[in-house]
GROMACS .gro file of C-alpha atoms in nm:
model
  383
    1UNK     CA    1   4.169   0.493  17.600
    2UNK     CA    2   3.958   0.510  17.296
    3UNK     CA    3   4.099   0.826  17.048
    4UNK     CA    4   3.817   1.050  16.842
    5UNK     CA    5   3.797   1.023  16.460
    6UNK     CA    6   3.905   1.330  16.278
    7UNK     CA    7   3.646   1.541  16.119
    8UNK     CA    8   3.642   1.760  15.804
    9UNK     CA    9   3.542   2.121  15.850
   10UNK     CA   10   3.392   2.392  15.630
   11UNK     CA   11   3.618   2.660  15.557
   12UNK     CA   12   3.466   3.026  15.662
   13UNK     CA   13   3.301   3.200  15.398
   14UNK     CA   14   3.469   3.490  15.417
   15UNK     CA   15   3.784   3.353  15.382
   16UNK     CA   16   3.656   3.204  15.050
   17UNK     CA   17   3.577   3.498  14.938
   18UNK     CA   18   3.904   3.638  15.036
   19UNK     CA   19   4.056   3.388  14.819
   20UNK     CA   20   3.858   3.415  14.531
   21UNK     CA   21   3.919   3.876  14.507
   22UNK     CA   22   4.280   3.817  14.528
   23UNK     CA   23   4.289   3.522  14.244
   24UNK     CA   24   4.071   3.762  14.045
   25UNK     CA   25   4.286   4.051  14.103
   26UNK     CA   26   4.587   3.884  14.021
   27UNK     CA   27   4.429   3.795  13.694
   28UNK     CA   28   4.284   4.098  13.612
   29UNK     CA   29   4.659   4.289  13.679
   30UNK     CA   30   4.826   4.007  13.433
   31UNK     CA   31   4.590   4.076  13.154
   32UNK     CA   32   4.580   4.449  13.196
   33UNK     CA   33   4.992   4.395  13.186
   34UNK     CA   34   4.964   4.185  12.914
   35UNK     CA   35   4.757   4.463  12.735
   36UNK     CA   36   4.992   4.713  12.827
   37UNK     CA   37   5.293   4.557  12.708
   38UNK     CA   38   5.097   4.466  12.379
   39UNK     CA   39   4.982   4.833  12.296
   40UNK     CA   40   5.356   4.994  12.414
   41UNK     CA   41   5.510   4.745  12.199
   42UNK     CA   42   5.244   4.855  11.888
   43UNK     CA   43   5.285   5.236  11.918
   44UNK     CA   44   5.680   5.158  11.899
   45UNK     CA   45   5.616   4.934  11.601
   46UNK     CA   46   5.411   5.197  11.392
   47UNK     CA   47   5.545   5.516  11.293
   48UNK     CA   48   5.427   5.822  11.362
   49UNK     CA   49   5.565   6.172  11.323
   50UNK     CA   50   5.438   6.512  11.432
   51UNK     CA   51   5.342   6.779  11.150
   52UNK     CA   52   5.572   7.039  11.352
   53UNK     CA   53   5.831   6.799  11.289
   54UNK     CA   54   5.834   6.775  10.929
   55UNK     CA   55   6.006   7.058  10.661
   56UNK     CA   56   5.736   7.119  10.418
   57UNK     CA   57   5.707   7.318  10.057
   58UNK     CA   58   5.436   7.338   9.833
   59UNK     CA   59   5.432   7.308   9.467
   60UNK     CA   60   5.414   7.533   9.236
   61UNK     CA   61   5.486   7.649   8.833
   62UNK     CA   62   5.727   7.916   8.750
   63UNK     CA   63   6.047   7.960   8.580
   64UNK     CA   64   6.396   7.740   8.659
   65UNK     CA   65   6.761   7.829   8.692
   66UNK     CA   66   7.004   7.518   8.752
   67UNK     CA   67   7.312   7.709   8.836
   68UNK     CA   68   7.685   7.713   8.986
   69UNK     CA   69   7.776   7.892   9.290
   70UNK     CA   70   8.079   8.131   9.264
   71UNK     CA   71   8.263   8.420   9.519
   72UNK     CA   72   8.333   8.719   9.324
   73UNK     CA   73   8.481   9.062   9.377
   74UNK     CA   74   8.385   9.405   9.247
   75UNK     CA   75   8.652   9.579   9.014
   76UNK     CA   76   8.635   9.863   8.817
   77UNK     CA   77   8.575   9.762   8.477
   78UNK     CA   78   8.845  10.037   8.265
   79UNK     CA   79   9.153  10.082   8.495
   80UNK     CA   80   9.411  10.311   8.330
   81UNK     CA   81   9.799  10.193   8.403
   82UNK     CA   82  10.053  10.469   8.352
   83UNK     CA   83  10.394  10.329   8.218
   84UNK     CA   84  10.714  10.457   8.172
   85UNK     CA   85  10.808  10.464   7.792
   86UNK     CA   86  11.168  10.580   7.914
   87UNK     CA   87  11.418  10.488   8.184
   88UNK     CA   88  11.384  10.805   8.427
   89UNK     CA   89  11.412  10.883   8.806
   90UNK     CA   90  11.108  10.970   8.992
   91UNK     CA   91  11.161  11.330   9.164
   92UNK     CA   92  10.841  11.395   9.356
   93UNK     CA   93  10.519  11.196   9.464
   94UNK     CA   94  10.175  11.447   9.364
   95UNK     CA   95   9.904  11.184   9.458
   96UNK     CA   96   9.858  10.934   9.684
   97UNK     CA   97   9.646  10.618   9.617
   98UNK     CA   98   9.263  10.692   9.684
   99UNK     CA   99   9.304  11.036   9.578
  100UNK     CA  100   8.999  11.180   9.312
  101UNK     CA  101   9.148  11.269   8.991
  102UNK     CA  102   9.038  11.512   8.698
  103UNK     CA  103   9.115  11.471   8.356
  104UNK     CA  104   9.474  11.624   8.322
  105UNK     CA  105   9.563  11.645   8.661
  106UNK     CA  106   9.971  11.551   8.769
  107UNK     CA  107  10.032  11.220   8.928
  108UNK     CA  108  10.362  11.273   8.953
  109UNK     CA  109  10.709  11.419   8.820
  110UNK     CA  110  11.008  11.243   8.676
  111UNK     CA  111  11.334  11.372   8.622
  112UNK     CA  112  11.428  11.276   8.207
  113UNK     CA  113  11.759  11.460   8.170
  114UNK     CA  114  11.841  11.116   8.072
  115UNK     CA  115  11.620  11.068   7.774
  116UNK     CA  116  11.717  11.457   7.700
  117UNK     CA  117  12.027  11.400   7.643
  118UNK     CA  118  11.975  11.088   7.432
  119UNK     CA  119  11.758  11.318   7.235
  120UNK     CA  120  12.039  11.563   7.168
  121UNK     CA  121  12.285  11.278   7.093
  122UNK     CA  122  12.026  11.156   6.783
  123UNK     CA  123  12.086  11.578   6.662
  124UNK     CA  124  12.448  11.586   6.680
  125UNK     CA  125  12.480  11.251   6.514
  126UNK     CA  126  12.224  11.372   6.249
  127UNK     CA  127  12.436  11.663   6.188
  128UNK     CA  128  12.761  11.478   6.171
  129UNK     CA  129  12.558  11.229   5.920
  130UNK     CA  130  12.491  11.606   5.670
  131UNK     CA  131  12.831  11.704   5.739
  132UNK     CA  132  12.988  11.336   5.613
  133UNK     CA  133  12.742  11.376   5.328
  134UNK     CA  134  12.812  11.701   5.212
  135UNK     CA  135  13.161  11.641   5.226
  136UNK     CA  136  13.130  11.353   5.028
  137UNK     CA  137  12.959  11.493   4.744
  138UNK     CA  138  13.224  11.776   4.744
  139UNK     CA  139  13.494  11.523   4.723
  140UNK     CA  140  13.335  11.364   4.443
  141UNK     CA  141  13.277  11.740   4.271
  142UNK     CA  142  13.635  11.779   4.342
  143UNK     CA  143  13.746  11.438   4.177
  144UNK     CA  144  13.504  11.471   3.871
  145UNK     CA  145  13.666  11.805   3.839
  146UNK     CA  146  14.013  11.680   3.817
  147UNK     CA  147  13.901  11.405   3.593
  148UNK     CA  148  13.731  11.653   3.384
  149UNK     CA  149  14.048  11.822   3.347
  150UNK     CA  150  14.266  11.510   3.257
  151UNK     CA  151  14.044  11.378   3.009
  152UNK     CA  152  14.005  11.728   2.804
  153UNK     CA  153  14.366  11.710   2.829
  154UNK     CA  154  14.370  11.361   2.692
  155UNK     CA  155  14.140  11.420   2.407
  156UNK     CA  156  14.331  11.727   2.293
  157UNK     CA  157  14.645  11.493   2.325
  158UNK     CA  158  14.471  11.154   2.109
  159UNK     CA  159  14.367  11.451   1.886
  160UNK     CA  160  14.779  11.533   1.825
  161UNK     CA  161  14.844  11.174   1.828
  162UNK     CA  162  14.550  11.112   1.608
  163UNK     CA  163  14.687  11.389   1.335
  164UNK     CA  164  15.050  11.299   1.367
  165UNK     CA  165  14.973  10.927   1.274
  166UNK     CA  166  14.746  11.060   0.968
  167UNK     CA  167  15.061  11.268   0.852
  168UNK     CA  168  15.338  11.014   0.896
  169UNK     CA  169  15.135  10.715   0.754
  170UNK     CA  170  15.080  10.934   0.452
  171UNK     CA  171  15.454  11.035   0.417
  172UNK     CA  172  15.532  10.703   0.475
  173UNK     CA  173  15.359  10.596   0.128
  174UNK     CA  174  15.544  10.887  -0.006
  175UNK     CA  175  15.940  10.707   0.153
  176UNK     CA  176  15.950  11.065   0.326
  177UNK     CA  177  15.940  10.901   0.665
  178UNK     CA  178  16.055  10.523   0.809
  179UNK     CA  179  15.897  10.258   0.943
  180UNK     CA  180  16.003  10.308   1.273
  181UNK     CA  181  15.886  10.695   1.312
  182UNK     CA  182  15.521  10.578   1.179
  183UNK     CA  183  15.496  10.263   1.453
  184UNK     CA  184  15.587  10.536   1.727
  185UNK     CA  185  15.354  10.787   1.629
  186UNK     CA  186  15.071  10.487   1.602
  187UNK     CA  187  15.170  10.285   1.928
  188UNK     CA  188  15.152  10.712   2.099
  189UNK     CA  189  14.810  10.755   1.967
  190UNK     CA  190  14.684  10.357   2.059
  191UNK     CA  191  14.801  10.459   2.409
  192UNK     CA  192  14.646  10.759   2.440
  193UNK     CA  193  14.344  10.601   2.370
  194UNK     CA  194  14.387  10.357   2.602
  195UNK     CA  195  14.468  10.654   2.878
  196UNK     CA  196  14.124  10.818   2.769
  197UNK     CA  197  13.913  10.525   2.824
  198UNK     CA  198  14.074  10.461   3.150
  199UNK     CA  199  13.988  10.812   3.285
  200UNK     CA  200  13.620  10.803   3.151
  201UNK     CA  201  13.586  10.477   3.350
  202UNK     CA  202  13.774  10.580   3.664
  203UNK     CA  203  13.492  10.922   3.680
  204UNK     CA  204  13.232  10.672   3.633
  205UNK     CA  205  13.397  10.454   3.918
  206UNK     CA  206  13.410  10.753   4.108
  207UNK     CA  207  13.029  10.889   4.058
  208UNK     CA  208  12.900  10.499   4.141
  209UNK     CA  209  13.097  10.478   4.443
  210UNK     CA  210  13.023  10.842   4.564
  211UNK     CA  211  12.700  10.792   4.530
  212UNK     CA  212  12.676  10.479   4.703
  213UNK     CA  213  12.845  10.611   4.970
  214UNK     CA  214  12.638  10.878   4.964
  215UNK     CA  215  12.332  10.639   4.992
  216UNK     CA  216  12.481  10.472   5.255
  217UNK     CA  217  12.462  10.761   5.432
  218UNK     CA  218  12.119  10.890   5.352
  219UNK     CA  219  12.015  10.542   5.505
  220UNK     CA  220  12.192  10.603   5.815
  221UNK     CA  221  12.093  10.948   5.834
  222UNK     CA  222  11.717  10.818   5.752
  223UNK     CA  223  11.752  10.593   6.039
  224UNK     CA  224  11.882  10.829   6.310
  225UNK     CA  225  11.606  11.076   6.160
  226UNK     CA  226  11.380  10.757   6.285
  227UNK     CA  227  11.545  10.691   6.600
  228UNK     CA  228  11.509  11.061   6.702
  229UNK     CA  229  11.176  11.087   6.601
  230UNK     CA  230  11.052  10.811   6.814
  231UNK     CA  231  11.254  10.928   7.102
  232UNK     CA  232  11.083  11.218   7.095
  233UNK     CA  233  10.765  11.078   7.068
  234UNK     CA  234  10.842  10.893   7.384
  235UNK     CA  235  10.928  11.176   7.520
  236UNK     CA  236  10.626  11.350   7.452
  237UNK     CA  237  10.439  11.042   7.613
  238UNK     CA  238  10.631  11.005   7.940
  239UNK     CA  239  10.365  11.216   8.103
  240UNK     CA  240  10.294  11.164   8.452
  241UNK     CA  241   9.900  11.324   8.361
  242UNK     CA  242   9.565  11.137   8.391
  243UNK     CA  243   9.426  11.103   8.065
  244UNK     CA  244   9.035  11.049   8.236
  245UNK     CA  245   8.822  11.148   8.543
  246UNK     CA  246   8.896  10.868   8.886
  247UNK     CA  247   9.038  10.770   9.092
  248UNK     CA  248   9.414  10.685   9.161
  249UNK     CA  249   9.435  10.284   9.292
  250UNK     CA  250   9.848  10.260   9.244
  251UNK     CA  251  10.123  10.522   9.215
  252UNK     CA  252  10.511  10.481   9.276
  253UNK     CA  253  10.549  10.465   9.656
  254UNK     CA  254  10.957  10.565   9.641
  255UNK     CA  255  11.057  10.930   9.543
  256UNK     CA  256  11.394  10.925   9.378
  257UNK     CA  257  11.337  10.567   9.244
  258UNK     CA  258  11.466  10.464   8.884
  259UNK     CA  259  11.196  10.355   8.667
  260UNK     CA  260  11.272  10.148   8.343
  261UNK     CA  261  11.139  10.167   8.015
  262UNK     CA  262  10.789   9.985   8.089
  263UNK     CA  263  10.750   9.990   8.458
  264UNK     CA  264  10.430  10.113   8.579
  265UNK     CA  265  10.361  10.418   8.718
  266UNK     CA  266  10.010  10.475   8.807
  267UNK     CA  267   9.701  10.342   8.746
  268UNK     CA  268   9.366  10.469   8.739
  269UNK     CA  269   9.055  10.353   8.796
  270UNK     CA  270   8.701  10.493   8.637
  271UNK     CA  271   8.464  10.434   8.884
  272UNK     CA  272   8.180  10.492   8.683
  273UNK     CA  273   8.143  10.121   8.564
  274UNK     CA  274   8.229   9.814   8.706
  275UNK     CA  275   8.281   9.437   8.652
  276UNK     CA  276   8.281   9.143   8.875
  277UNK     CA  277   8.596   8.908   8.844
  278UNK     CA  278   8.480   8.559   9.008
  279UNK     CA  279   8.645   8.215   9.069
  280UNK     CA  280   8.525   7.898   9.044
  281UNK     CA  281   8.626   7.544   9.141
  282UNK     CA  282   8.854   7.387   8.809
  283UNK     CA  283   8.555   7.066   8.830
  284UNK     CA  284   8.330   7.321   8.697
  285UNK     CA  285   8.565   7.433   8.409
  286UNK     CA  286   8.350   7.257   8.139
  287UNK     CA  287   8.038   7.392   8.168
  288UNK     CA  288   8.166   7.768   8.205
  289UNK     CA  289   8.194   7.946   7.868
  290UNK     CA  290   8.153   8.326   7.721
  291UNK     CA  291   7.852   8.469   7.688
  292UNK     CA  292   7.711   8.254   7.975
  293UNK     CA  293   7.425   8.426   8.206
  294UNK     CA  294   7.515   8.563   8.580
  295UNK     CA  295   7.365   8.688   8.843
  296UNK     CA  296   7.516   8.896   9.070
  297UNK     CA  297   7.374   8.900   9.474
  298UNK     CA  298   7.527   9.129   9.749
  299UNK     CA  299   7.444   8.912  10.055
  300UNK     CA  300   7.206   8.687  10.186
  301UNK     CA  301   6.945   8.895  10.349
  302UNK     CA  302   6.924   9.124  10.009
  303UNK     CA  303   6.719   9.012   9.737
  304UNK     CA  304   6.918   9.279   9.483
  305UNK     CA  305   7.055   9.111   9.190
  306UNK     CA  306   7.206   9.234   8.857
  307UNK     CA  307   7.235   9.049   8.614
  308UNK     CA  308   7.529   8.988   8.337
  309UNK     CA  309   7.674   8.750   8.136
  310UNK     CA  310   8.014   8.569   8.153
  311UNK     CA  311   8.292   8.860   7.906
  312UNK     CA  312   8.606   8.660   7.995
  313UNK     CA  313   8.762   8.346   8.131
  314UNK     CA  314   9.102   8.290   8.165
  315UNK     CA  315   9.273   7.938   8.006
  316UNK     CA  316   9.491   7.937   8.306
  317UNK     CA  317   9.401   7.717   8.567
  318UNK     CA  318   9.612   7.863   8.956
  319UNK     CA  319   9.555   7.644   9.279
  320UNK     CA  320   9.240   7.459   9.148
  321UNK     CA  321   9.057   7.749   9.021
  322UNK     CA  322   8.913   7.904   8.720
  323UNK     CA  323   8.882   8.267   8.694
  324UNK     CA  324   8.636   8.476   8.462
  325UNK     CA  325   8.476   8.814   8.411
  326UNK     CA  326   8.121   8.938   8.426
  327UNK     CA  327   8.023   9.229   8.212
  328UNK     CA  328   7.739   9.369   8.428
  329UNK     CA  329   7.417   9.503   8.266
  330UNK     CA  330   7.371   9.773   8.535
  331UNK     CA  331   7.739   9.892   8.571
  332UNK     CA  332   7.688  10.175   8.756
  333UNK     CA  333   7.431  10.039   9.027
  334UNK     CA  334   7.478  10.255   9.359
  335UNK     CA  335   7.520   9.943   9.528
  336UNK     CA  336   7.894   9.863   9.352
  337UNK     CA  337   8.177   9.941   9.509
  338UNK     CA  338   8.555   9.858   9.445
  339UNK     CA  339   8.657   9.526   9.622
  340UNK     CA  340   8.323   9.447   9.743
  341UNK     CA  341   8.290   9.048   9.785
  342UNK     CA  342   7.933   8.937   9.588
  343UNK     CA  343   7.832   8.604   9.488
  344UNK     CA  344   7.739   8.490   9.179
  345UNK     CA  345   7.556   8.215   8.979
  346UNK     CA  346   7.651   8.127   8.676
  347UNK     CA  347   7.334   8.018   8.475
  348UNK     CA  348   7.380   7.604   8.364
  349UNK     CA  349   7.039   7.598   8.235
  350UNK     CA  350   6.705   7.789   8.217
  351UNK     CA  351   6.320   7.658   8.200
  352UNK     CA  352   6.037   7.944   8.112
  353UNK     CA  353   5.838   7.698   8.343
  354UNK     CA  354   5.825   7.383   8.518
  355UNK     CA  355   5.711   7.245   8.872
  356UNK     CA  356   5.875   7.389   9.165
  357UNK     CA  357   5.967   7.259   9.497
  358UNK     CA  358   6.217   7.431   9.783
  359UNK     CA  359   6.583   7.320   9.842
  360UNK     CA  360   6.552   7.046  10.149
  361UNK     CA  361   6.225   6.964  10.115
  362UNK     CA  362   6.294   6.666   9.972
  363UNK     CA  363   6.576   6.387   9.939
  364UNK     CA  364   6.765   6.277   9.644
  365UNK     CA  365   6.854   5.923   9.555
  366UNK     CA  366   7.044   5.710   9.285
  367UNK     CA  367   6.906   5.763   8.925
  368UNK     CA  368   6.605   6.016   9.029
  369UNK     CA  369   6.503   6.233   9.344
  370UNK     CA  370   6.208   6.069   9.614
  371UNK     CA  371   5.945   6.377   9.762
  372UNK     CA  372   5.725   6.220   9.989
  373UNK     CA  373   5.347   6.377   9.929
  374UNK     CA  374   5.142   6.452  10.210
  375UNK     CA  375   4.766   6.326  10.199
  376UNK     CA  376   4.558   6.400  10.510
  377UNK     CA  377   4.748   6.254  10.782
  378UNK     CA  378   4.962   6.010  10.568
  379UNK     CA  379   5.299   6.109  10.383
  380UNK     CA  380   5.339   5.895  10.066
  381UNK     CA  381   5.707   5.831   9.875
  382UNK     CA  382   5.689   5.910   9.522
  383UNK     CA  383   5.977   5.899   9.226
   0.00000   0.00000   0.00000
């Protein structure tokens, strides 16, 4: 059996054509991937920002402040403390802390029996100081008396003495009297002498040491005299008045408490002027001194400021913190009230004018701060 030679066939043409749309499309999807994948990857390549996104300030020219932040508290600036100048017992409580004061009005009442009594001790000793005095001049009237007395005697009796040695030594040249009657009446006379000169030194013995003693007292008198005077004058003073218009911030909270010689008693408080005390951090110390420029803010959302300068800082350094006074110019602003937290800047430095650009619109670095300018749609760093 003779077998048939195979034969070659044309393929359809529409499966040709089949062939030849899906090899195209298979193309066309690759390079439309390929294009995808190349423009994704670009767009994540290049950056771009929105304008929405970005913070934004513009430049300007004005004045500068570089300054340090502070919290500070509203006090009254002349606060009148009330101390005991003697030790006393308080009796009875007039005022209470808050309360509105006049000029003269009672805070409160002390019982000073005490300092009374000390008072009349410094009169009786002062009289006891005359009486010691006085009867120490009349003892030395009474001695110089006596004295008086014993050398007129004396005088009349070296006188005698005097006259009987005159006769005998005379009567002696004459052999009317002997040796031993003339030496008598001479060695009588010598002694007498001797007697007199002993009394006139023994009254001026007794005047020196009377009137030392005398002195003596006068200078203890003189101090008691001293003493009482300045017991009275603290006397006077331990007033329990308010010597201003304000108001009371403190007062002795105990009736029938003792009270020593310098304990306060009251204070008050003119609230007609204040001062803000303020704290800042002890890295700061070195660039804080009197005289300095402040300003003084209330809170954030209020633009009110006073202004001041820096009236005291204190050398003492507590927990990390320096703390200093601001005499305000505007002490009476309506806006001041006792204890009222404010903060404060303390002026560093000050430019009349300079260019101007908003906190956190820009970022510092090392050496210099970088703003980045914006020019159409482009933002370009600059030092």
């Amino acid at each position: 059996m003779e077998t048939a030679a195979p034969m070659d066939r044309p393929l359809d043409e529409r499966v040709t054509r089949a062939r030849l749309m899906r090899r195209i499309t298979i193309g066309a999807a690759c390079v439309l991937g390929i294009l995808a994948a190349f423009a994704a990857l670009s767009s994540l390549l290049s950056p771009s920002l929105t304008y929405a996104a970005l913070r934004t300030a513009r430049v300007d020219s004005g004045p500068l402040e570089a300054s340090i932040s502070a919290s500070g508290t509203v006090v009254p600036e002349v606060e009148k403390v009330l101390a005991s100048p003697i030790d006393a017992r308080v009796i009875r409580i007039l005022e209470h802390p808050g309360a509105v004061l006049a000029k003269g009005d009672a805070i409160l009442q002390l019982d000073m029996s005490e300092s009374v009594l000390a008072l009349q001790k410094f009169d009786q000793g002062l009289a006891l100081k005359e009486n010691q005095a006085e009867r120490t001049r009349l003892d030395l009237e009474a001695t110089l008396a006596s004295l008086d007395s014993q050398l007129r005697i004396k005088k009349l009796l070296l006188e005698t003495y005097r006259s009987s040695s005159a006769r005998n030594r005379k009567l002696f040249s004459e052999g009317l009297v002997s040796d031993e009657l003339l030496k008598q009446s001479e060695l009588d006379e010598a002694r007498t002498g001797l007697e007199l000169a002993q009394l006139e030194q023994s009254k001026s013995i007794a005047s020196r040491s009377t009137a030392t003693q005398i002195a003596g007292l006068s200078l203890e008198r003189d101090t008691l005299r001293r003493e009482r005077v300045e017991q009275k004058r603290q006397l006077d003073l331990a007033t329990t008045q308010s010597d201003r218009a304000g108001v009371l911030t403190y007062v002795v909270s105990e009736e029938g408490a003792q009270v020593h010689k310098g304990d306060i008693l009251a204070r008050v408080a003119d609230l007609t002027a204040f001062r803000v005390d303020a704290t800042v951090p002890d890295v700061n110390a070195s660039r804080i001194r009197i005289g300095q420029a402040a300003s003084v803010k209330f809170d954030i959302s209020d633009e009110t400021r006073l202004e001041g300068v820096v009236s005291r800082v204190v050398p003492a350094i507590q927990n990390g913190l320096v703390t200093l006074s601001i005499s305000l110019t505007e002490k009476n602003h309506p806006r001041l009230r006792s204890n009222l937290r404010v903060d404060v800047d303390l002026i560093t430095d000050r430019r009349p004018r300079t260019l101007r650009l908003a906190k956190g619109s820009f970022g510092g670095s090392q050496g210099g701060v970088d703003v980045f300018v914006i020019t159409g749609e482009s933002a370009v760093k600059r030092r």
